[in-house]
CSV table of C-alpha atoms and ligand atoms in Angstrom, one decimal:
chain,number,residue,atom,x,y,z
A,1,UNK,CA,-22.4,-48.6,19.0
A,2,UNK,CA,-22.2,-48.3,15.3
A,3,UNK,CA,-24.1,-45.6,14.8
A,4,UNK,CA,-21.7,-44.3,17.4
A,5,UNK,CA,-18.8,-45.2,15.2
A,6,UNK,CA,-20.5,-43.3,12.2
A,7,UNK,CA,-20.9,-40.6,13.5
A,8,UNK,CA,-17.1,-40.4,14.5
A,9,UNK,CA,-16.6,-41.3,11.4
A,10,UNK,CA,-18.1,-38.2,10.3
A,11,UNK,CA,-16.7,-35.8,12.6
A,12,UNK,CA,-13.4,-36.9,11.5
A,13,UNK,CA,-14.4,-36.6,7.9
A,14,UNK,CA,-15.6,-33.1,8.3
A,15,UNK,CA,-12.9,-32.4,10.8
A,16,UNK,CA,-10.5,-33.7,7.7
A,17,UNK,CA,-12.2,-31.0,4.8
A,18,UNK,CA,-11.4,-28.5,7.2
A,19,UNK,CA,-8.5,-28.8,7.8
A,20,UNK,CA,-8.2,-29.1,3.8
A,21,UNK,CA,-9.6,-25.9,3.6
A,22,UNK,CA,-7.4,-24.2,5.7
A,23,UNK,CA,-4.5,-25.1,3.6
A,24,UNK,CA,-6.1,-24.3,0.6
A,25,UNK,CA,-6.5,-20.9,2.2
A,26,UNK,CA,-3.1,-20.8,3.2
A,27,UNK,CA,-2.6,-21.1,-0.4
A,28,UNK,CA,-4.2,-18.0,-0.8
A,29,UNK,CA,-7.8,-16.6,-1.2
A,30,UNK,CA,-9.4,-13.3,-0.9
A,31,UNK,CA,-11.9,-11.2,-0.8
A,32,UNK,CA,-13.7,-13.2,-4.1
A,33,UNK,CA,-13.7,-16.4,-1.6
A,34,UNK,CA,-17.2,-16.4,0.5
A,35,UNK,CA,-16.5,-15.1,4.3
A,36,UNK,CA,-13.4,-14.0,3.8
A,37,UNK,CA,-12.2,-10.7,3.3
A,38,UNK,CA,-8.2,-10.9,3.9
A,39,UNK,CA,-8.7,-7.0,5.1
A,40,UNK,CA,-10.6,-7.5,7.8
A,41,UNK,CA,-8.7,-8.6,10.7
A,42,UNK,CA,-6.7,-8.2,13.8
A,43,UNK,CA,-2.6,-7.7,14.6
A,44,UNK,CA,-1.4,-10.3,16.5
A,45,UNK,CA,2.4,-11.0,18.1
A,46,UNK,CA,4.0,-13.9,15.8
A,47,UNK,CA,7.7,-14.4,17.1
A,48,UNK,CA,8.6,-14.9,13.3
A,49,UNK,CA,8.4,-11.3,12.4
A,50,UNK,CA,9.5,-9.5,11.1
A,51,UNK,CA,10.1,-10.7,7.4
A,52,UNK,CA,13.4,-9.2,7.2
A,53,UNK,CA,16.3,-7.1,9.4
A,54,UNK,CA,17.6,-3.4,7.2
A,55,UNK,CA,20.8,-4.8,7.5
A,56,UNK,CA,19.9,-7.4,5.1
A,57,UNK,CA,18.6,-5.0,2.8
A,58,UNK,CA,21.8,-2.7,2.5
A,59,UNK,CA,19.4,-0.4,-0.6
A,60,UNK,CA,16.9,0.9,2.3
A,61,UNK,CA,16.4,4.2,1.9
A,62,UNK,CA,17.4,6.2,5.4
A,63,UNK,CA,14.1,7.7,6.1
A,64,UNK,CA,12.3,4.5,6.6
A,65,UNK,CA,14.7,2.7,9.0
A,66,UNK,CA,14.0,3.4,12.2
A,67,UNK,CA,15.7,0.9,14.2
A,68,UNK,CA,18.8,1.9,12.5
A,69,UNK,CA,17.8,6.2,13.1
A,70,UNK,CA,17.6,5.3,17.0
A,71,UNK,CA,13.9,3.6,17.4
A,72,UNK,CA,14.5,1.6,20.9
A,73,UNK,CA,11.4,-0.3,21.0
A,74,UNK,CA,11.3,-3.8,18.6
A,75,UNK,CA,7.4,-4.5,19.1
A,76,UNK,CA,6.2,-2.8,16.4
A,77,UNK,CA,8.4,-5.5,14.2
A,78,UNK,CA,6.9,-8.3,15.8
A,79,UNK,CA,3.0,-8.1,14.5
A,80,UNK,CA,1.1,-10.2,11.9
A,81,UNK,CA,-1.8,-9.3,10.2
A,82,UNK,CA,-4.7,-11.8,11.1
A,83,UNK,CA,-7.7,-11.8,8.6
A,84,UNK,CA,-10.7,-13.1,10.6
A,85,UNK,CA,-12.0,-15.5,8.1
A,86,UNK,CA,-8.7,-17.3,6.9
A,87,UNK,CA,-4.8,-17.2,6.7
A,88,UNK,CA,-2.7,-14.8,4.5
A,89,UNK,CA,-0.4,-17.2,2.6
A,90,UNK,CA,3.2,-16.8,4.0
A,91,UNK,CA,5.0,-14.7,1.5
A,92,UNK,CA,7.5,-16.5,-0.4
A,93,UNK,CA,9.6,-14.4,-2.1
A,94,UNK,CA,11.4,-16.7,-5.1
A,95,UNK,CA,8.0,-18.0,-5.9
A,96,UNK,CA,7.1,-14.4,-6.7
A,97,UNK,CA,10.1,-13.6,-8.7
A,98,UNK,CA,8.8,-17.1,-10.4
A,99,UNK,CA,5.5,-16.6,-11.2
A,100,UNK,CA,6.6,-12.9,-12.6
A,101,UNK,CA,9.1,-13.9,-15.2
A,102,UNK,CA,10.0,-11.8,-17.7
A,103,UNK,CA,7.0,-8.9,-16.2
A,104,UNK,CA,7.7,-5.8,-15.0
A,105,UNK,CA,5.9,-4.8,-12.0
A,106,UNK,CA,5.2,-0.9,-11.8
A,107,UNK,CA,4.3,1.2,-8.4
A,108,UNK,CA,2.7,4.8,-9.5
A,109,UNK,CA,2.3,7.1,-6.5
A,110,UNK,CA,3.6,9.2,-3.9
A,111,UNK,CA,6.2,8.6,-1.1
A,112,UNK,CA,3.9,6.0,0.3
A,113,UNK,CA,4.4,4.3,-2.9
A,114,UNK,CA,7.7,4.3,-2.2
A,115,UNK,CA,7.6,3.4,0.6
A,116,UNK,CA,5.2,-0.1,-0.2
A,117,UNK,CA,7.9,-0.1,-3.5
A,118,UNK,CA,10.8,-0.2,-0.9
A,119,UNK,CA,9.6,-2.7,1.3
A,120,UNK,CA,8.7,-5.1,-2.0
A,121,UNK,CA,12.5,-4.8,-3.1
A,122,UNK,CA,13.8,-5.8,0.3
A,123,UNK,CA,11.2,-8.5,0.6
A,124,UNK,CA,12.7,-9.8,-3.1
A,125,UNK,CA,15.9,-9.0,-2.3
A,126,UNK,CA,16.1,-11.0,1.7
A,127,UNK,CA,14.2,-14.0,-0.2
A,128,UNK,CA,17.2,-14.5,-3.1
A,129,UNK,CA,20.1,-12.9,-1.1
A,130,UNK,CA,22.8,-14.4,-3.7
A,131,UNK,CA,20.8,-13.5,-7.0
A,132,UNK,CA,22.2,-10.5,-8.5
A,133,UNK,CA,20.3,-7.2,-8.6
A,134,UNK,CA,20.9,-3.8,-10.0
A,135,UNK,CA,19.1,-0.3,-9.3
A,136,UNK,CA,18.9,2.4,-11.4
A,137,UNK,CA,17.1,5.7,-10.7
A,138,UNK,CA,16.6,8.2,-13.6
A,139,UNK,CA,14.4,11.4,-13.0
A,140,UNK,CA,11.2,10.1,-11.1
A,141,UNK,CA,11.6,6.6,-12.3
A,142,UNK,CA,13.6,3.8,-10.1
A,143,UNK,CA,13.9,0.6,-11.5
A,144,UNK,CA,15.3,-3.0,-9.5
A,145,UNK,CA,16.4,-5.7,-11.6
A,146,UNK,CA,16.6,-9.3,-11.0
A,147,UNK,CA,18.3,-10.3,-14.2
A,148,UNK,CA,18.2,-14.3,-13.4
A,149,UNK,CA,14.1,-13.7,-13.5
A,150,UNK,CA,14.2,-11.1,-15.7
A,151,UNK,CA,11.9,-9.6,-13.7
A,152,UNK,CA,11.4,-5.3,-13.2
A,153,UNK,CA,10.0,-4.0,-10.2
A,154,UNK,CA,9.9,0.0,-10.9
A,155,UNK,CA,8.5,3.1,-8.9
A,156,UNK,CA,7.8,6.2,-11.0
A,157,UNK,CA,6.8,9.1,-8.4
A,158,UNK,CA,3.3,10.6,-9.4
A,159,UNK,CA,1.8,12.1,-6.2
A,160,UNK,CA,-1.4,13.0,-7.9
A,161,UNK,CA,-1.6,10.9,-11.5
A,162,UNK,CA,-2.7,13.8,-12.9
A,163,UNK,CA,-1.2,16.9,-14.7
A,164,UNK,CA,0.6,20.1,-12.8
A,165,UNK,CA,1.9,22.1,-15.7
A,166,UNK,CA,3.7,25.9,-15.4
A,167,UNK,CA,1.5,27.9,-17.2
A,168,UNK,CA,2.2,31.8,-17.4
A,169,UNK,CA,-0.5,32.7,-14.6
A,170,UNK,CA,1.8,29.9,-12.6
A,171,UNK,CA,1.7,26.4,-11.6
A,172,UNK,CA,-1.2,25.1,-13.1
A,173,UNK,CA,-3.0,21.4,-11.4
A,174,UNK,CA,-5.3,20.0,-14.2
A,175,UNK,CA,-7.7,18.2,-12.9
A,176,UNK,CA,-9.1,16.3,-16.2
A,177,UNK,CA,-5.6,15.8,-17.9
A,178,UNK,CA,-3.5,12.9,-17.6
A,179,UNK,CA,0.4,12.9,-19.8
A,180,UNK,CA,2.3,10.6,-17.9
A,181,UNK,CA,-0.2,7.7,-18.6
A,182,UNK,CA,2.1,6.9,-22.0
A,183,UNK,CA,4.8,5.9,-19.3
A,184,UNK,CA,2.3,3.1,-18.2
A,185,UNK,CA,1.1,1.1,-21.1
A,186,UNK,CA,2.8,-2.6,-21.6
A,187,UNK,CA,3.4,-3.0,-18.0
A,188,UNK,CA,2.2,-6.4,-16.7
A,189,UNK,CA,1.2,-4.9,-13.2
A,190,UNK,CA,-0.1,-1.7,-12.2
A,191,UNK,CA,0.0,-0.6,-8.4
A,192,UNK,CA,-1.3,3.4,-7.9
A,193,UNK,CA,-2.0,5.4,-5.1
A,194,UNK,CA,-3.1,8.6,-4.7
A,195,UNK,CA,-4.3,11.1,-1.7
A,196,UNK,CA,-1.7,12.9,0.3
A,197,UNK,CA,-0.6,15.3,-1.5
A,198,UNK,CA,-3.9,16.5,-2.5
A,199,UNK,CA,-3.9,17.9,1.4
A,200,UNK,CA,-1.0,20.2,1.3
A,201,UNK,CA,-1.3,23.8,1.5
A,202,UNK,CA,1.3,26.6,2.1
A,203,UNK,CA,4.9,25.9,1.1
A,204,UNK,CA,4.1,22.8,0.3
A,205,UNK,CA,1.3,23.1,-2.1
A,206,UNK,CA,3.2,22.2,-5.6
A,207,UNK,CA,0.4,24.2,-7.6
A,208,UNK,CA,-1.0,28.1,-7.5
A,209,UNK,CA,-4.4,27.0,-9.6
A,210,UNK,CA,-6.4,24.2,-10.0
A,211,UNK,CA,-8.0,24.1,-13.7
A,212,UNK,CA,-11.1,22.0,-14.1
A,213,UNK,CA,-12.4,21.7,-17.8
A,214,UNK,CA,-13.1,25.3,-18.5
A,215,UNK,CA,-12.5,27.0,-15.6
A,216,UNK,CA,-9.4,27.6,-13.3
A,217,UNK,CA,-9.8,28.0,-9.6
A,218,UNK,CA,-7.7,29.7,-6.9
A,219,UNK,CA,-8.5,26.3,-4.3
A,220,UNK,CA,-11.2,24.2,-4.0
A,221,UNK,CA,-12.7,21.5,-1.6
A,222,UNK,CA,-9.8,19.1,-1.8
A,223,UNK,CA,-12.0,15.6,-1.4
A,224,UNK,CA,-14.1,17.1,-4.3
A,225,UNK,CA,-10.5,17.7,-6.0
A,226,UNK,CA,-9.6,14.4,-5.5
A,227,UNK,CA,-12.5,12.9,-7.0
A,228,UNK,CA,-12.0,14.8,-9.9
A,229,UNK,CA,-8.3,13.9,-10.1
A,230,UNK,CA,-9.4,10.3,-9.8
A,231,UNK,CA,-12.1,10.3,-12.6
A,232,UNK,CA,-9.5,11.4,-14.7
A,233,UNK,CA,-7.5,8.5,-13.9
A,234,UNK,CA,-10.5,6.3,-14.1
A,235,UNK,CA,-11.1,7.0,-17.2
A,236,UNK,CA,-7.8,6.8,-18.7
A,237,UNK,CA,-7.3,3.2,-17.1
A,238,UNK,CA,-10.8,2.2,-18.7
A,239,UNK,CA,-9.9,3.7,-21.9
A,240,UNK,CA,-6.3,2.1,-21.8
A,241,UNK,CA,-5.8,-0.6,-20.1
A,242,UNK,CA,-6.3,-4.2,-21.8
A,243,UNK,CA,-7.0,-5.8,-18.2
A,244,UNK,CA,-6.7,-9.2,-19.8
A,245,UNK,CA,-2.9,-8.4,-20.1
A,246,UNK,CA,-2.4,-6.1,-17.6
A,247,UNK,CA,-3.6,-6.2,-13.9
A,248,UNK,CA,-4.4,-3.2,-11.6
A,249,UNK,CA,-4.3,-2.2,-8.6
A,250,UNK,CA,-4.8,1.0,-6.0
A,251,UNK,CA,-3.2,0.9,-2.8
A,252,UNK,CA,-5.8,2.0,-0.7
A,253,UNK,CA,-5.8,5.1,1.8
A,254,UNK,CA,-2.4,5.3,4.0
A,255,UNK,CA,-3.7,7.2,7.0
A,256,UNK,CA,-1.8,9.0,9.2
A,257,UNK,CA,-1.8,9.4,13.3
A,258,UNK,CA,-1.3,13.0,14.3
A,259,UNK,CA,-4.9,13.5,16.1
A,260,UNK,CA,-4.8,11.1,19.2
A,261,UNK,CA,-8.5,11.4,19.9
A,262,UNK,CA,-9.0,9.4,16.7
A,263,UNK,CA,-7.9,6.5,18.7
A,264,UNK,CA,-8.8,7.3,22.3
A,265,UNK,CA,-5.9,9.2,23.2
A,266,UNK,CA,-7.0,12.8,23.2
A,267,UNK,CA,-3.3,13.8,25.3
A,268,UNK,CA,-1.2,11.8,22.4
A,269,UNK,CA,1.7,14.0,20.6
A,270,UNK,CA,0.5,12.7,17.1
A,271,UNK,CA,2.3,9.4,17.4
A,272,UNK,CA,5.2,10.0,19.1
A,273,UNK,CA,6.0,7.3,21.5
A,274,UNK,CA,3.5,4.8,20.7
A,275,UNK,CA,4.6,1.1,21.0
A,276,UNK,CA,1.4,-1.3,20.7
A,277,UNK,CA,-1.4,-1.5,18.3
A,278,UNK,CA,-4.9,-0.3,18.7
A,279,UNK,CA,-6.7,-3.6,19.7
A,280,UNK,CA,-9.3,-5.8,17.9
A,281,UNK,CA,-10.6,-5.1,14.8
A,282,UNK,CA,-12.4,-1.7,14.4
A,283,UNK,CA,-10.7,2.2,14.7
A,284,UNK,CA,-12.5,4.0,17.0
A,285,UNK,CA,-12.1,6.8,14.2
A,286,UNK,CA,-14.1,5.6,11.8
A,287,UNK,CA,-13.2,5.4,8.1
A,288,UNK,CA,-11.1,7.8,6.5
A,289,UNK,CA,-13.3,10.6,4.1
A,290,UNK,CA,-11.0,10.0,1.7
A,291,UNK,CA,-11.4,6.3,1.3
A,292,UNK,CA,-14.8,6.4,0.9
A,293,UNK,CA,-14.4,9.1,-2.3
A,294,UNK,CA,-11.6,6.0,-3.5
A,295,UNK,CA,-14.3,3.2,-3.4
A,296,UNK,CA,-17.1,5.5,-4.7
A,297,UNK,CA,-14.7,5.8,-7.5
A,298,UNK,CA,-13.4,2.7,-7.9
A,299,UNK,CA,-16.9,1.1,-8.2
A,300,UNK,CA,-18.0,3.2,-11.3
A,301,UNK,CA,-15.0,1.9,-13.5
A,302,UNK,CA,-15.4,-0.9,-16.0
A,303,UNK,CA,-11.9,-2.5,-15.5
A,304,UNK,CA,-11.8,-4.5,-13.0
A,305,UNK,CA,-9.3,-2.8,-10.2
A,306,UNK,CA,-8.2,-4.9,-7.3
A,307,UNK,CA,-8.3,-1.9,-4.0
A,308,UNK,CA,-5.8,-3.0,-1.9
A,309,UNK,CA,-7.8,-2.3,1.3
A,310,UNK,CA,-5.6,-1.3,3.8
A,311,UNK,CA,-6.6,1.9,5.4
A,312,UNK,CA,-8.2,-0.1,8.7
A,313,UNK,CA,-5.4,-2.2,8.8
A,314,UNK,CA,-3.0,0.5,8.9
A,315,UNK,CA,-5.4,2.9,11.1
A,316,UNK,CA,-4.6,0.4,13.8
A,317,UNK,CA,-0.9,1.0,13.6
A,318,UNK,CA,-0.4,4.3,15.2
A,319,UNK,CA,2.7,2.2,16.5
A,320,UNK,CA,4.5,1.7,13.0
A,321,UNK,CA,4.9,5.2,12.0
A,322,UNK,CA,9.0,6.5,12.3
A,323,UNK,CA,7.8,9.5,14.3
A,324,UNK,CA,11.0,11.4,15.3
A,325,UNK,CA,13.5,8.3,13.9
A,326,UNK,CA,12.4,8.8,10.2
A,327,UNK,CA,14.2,11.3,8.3
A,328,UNK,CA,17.7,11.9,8.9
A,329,UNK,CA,17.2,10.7,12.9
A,330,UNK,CA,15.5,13.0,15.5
A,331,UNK,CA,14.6,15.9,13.2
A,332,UNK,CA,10.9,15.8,12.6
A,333,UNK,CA,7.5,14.0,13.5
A,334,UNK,CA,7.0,11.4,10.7
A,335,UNK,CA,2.9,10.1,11.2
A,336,UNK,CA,2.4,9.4,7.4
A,337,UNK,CA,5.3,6.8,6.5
A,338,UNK,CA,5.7,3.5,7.8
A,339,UNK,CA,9.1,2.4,9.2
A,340,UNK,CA,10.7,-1.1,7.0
A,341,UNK,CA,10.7,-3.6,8.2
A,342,UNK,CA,7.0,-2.8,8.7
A,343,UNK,CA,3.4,-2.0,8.1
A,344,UNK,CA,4.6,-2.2,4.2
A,345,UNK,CA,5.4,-5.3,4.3
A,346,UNK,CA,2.1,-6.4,5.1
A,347,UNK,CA,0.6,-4.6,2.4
A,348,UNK,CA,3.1,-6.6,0.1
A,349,UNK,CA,1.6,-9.7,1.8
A,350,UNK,CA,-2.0,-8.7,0.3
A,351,UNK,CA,-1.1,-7.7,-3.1
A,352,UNK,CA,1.4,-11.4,-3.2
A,353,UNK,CA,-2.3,-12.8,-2.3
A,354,UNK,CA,-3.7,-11.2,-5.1
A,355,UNK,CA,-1.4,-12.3,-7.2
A,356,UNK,CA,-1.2,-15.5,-6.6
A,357,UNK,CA,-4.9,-16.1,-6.8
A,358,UNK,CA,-6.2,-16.6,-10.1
B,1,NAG,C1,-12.5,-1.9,3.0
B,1,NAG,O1,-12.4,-2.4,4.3
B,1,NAG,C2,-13.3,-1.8,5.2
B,1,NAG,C3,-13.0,-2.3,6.6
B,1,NAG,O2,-13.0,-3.7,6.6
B,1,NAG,C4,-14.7,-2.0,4.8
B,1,NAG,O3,-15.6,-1.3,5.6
B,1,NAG,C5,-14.9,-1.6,3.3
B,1,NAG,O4,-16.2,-1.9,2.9
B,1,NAG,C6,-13.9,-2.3,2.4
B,1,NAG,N1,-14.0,-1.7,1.1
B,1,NAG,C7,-14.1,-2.5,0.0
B,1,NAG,C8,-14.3,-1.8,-1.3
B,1,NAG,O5,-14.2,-3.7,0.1
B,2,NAG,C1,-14.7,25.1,-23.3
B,2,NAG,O1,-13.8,25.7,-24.1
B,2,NAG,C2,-13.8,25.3,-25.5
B,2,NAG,C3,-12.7,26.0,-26.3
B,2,NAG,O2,-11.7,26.4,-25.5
B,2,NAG,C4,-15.2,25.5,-26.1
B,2,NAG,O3,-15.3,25.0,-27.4
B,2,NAG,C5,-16.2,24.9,-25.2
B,2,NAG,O4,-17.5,25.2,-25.7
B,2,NAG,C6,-16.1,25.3,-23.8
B,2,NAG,N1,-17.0,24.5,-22.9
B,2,NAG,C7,-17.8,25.1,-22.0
B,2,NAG,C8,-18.7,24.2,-21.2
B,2,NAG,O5,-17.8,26.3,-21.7
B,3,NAG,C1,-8.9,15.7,16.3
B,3,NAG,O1,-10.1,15.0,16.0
B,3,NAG,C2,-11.2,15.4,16.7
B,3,NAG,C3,-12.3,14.4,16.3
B,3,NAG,O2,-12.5,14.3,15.0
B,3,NAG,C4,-11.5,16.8,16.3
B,3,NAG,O3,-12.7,17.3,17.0
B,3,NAG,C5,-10.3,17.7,16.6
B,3,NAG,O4,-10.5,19.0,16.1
B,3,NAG,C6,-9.1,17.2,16.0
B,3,NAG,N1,-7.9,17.9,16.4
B,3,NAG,C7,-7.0,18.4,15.6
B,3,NAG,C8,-5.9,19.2,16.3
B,3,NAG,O5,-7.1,18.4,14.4
C-alpha cells in the first residue's frame, strides 16, 4: 500500500515537471533546446486563427489581401503551425513592442520581405490598436513608427544584397560587391532574404552581365550565382556586424507552388484553387536546391546567424498563396507571395520566438 502511494506520488511529481516544462516552452524555446526544433512540425485547424482580420490593418498593401481581392474560401486563415517537440509561444504583440524599446528592427530583401515586413506591422499594429503609428516610405526604404515605444520597424527592398550597377556595356550584377551594406550598420535587428530574383530571366531579368571578380559573364548557373552573391554577403556581415549588439537573421527559402507534381498533384494549375494543406510533416518534394546552398552558406560564417527555417513549413502551404486574388484581383497567378493574414504571420511567430529567447 505504501509503496503504492509512492509510487503515485511520483507519477504525480513527474506528471507535475511536465507540465512545468510545457509552460516553460510556451515561454519560448527553440532549436538551441534538446528535441525541439520549432521548424519541424505540422498545420493544424485552431479556431483562434487567424491573428488578425485586413480590415483591422487599414495599411495592408492590396496585393496581399486576398479575402478582400475576392478569395471565397476562409480555411487557409484558420491553420497553426504545430512544432512536434513543443509549443510556439502565443505571439503577444505589446510585449514585443516592450522588449524592443528604443530598437529599430530592419527587414532587407525582396517582396517576400515585404511581405513577412507587412504582416509584422499588422501584427504590431492589431496588438496596440489605439497607439499611434506613422509610415513613411522614401525611395526603397519604408519605415513604421510606434512613437509611445519608440520603436522602428523598416523594410529597405534589396532583392539580391548585392550590387547591380549601369556600367557602359549595361546593367552590370556584381557578384563580390556589396554598397548598400552602409544602410545597415547600428540597427539592433537584422532580418535578410535573398533568392527569387536570382531566377528571373527575360524581361524580368534586372541585369545584362554578371561580373565575378575579374571576369564578366553573359549568364551563369544561377544556384552557383547565388552562392556567390551570398558569400559576399557573408562576408560583409562577418566583417561588420558586432553580433553582441546587433542580432541577425535570414529568412529562409520562400518556395513557390506552380509544379503540382511536387506535391502529388501532377493535374494542379500551379496553385490555383487549392484550399487545404499538404498533410503531416514531410513535402513529398523534397528540399528546395536553393535552401541547401543557404545553409551550406550560412554554416561557414563566424557570426552567429539565426536561419529562420521556414521553407518546409511553407512548402506545405500550397493553400496560402493569393493565386488569381493577389494583385489588383483576378489578373494573374500569384504562387510566390503569401496572402495576410497568413503564412507570414507564422514566420513572425518564429522570429518573436527567437527573440524572446535569450
Ligand atoms: C531546416 O529544416 C529542415 C526541415 O525540418 C531540416 O531538414 C534542415 O536540416 C533544417 N536546417 C537547419 C539549418 O536547421
Ligand atoms: C584582377 O584585376 C586587377 C586589376 O584590375 C589585377 O591587379 C589582378 O591581378 C587581377 N586578378 C586576377 C586574378 O586576374
Ligand atoms: C515539375 O516537377 C517535376 C518533378 O521534379 C519535373 O519532372 C517536371 O518537369 C516539372 N514540370 C514543370 C512544368 O516544370
Amino acid at each position: 500500500m505504501g509503496s503504492l502511494l509512492a509510487i503515485s506520488t511520483a507519477l504525480l511529481l513527474c506528471f507535475f515537471f511536465q507540465v512545468q516544462g510545457q509552460n516553460r516552452h510556451k515561454e519560448g524555446t527553440s532549436t538551441g533546446n534538446k528535441g525541439c526544433d520549432l521548424f519541424r512540425g505540422s498545420w493544424v485547424l485552431d479556431d483562434s486563427y487567424p491573428l488578425y482580420e485586413t480590415a483591422e490593418c487599414p495599411f495592408i498593401e492590396k496585393e496581399f489581401d486576398c479575402q478582400n481581392n475576392g478569395r471565397p474560401d476562409r480555411l487557409y486563415l484558420k491553420y497553426r503551425w504545430q512544432p512536434s517537440g513543443c509549443n510556439l509561444p502565443r505571439f503577444n504583440g505589446e510585449d514585443l513592442l516592450r522588449r524592443l524599446r528604443g530598437k529599430s528592427l530592419l527587414f532587407v530583401g525582396d517582396s517576400l520581405s515585404l511581405n513577412q515586413w507587412q504582416s509584422l506591422t499588422c501584427m504590431l499594429h492589431t496588438a496596440v490598436p489605439q497607439a499611434k503609428y506613422a509610415s513613411v516610405r522614401t525611395g526603397d526604404l519604408s519605415t513604421f513608427t510606434f512613437p509611445r515605444y519608440d520603436v522602428k520597424v523598416m523594410f529597405s527592398r534589396n532583392a539580391f544584397l548585392v550590387d547591380i550597377v549601369s556600367q557602359s556595356i549595361g546593367r552590370v550584377l556584381k557578384l563580390d560587391s556589396i554598397q548598400a551594406g552602409k544602410f545597415w550598420k547600428g540597427i539592433d535587428v537584422l532580418i535578410f532574404d535573398s533568392w527569387h530574383w536570382w531566377l528571373h530571366v527575360g524581361r524580368k531579368q534586372p541585369w545584362d552581365f554578371i561580373q565575378d571578380r575579374n571576369h564578366t559573364y553573359k549568364d551563369m548557373d544561377r544556384l552557383v550565382a547565388y552562392e556567390k552573391g551570398l558569400k559576399t554577403w557573408a562576408k560583409w556581415v562577418d566583417g561588420n556586424v558586432d553580433s553582441t549588439k546587433t542580432r541577425v537573421f535570414f529568412q529562409g527559402v520562400s518556395p513557390d507552388h506552380s509544379n503540382g507534381t511536387l506535391w502529388g498533384e501532377p493535374e494542379a494549375m500551379f496553385c490555383k484553387g487549392q484550399v487545404r494543406p499538404v498533410r503531416g510533416s514531410v513535402y513529398p518534394g523534397g528540399p528546395h536546391p536553393a535552401e541547401l546552398v543557404l545553409e551550406r552558406v550560412l554554416r561557414a560564417m563566424s557570426t552567429p546567424v539565426y536561419l529562420l527555417n521556414i521553407t518546409t513549413l511553407s512548402q506545405l502551404r500550397k493553400d496560402a498563396h493569393p493565386s488569381v486574388y493577389g494583385h489588383g484581383g483576378h489578373r494573374d497567378m500569384d504562387c510566390s507571395h503569401w496572402c495576410l493574414a497568413g503564412v507570414p504571420d507564422t514566420w513572425n511567430e518564429l522570429l518573436y520566438a527567437a527573440l524572446i529567447q535569450k
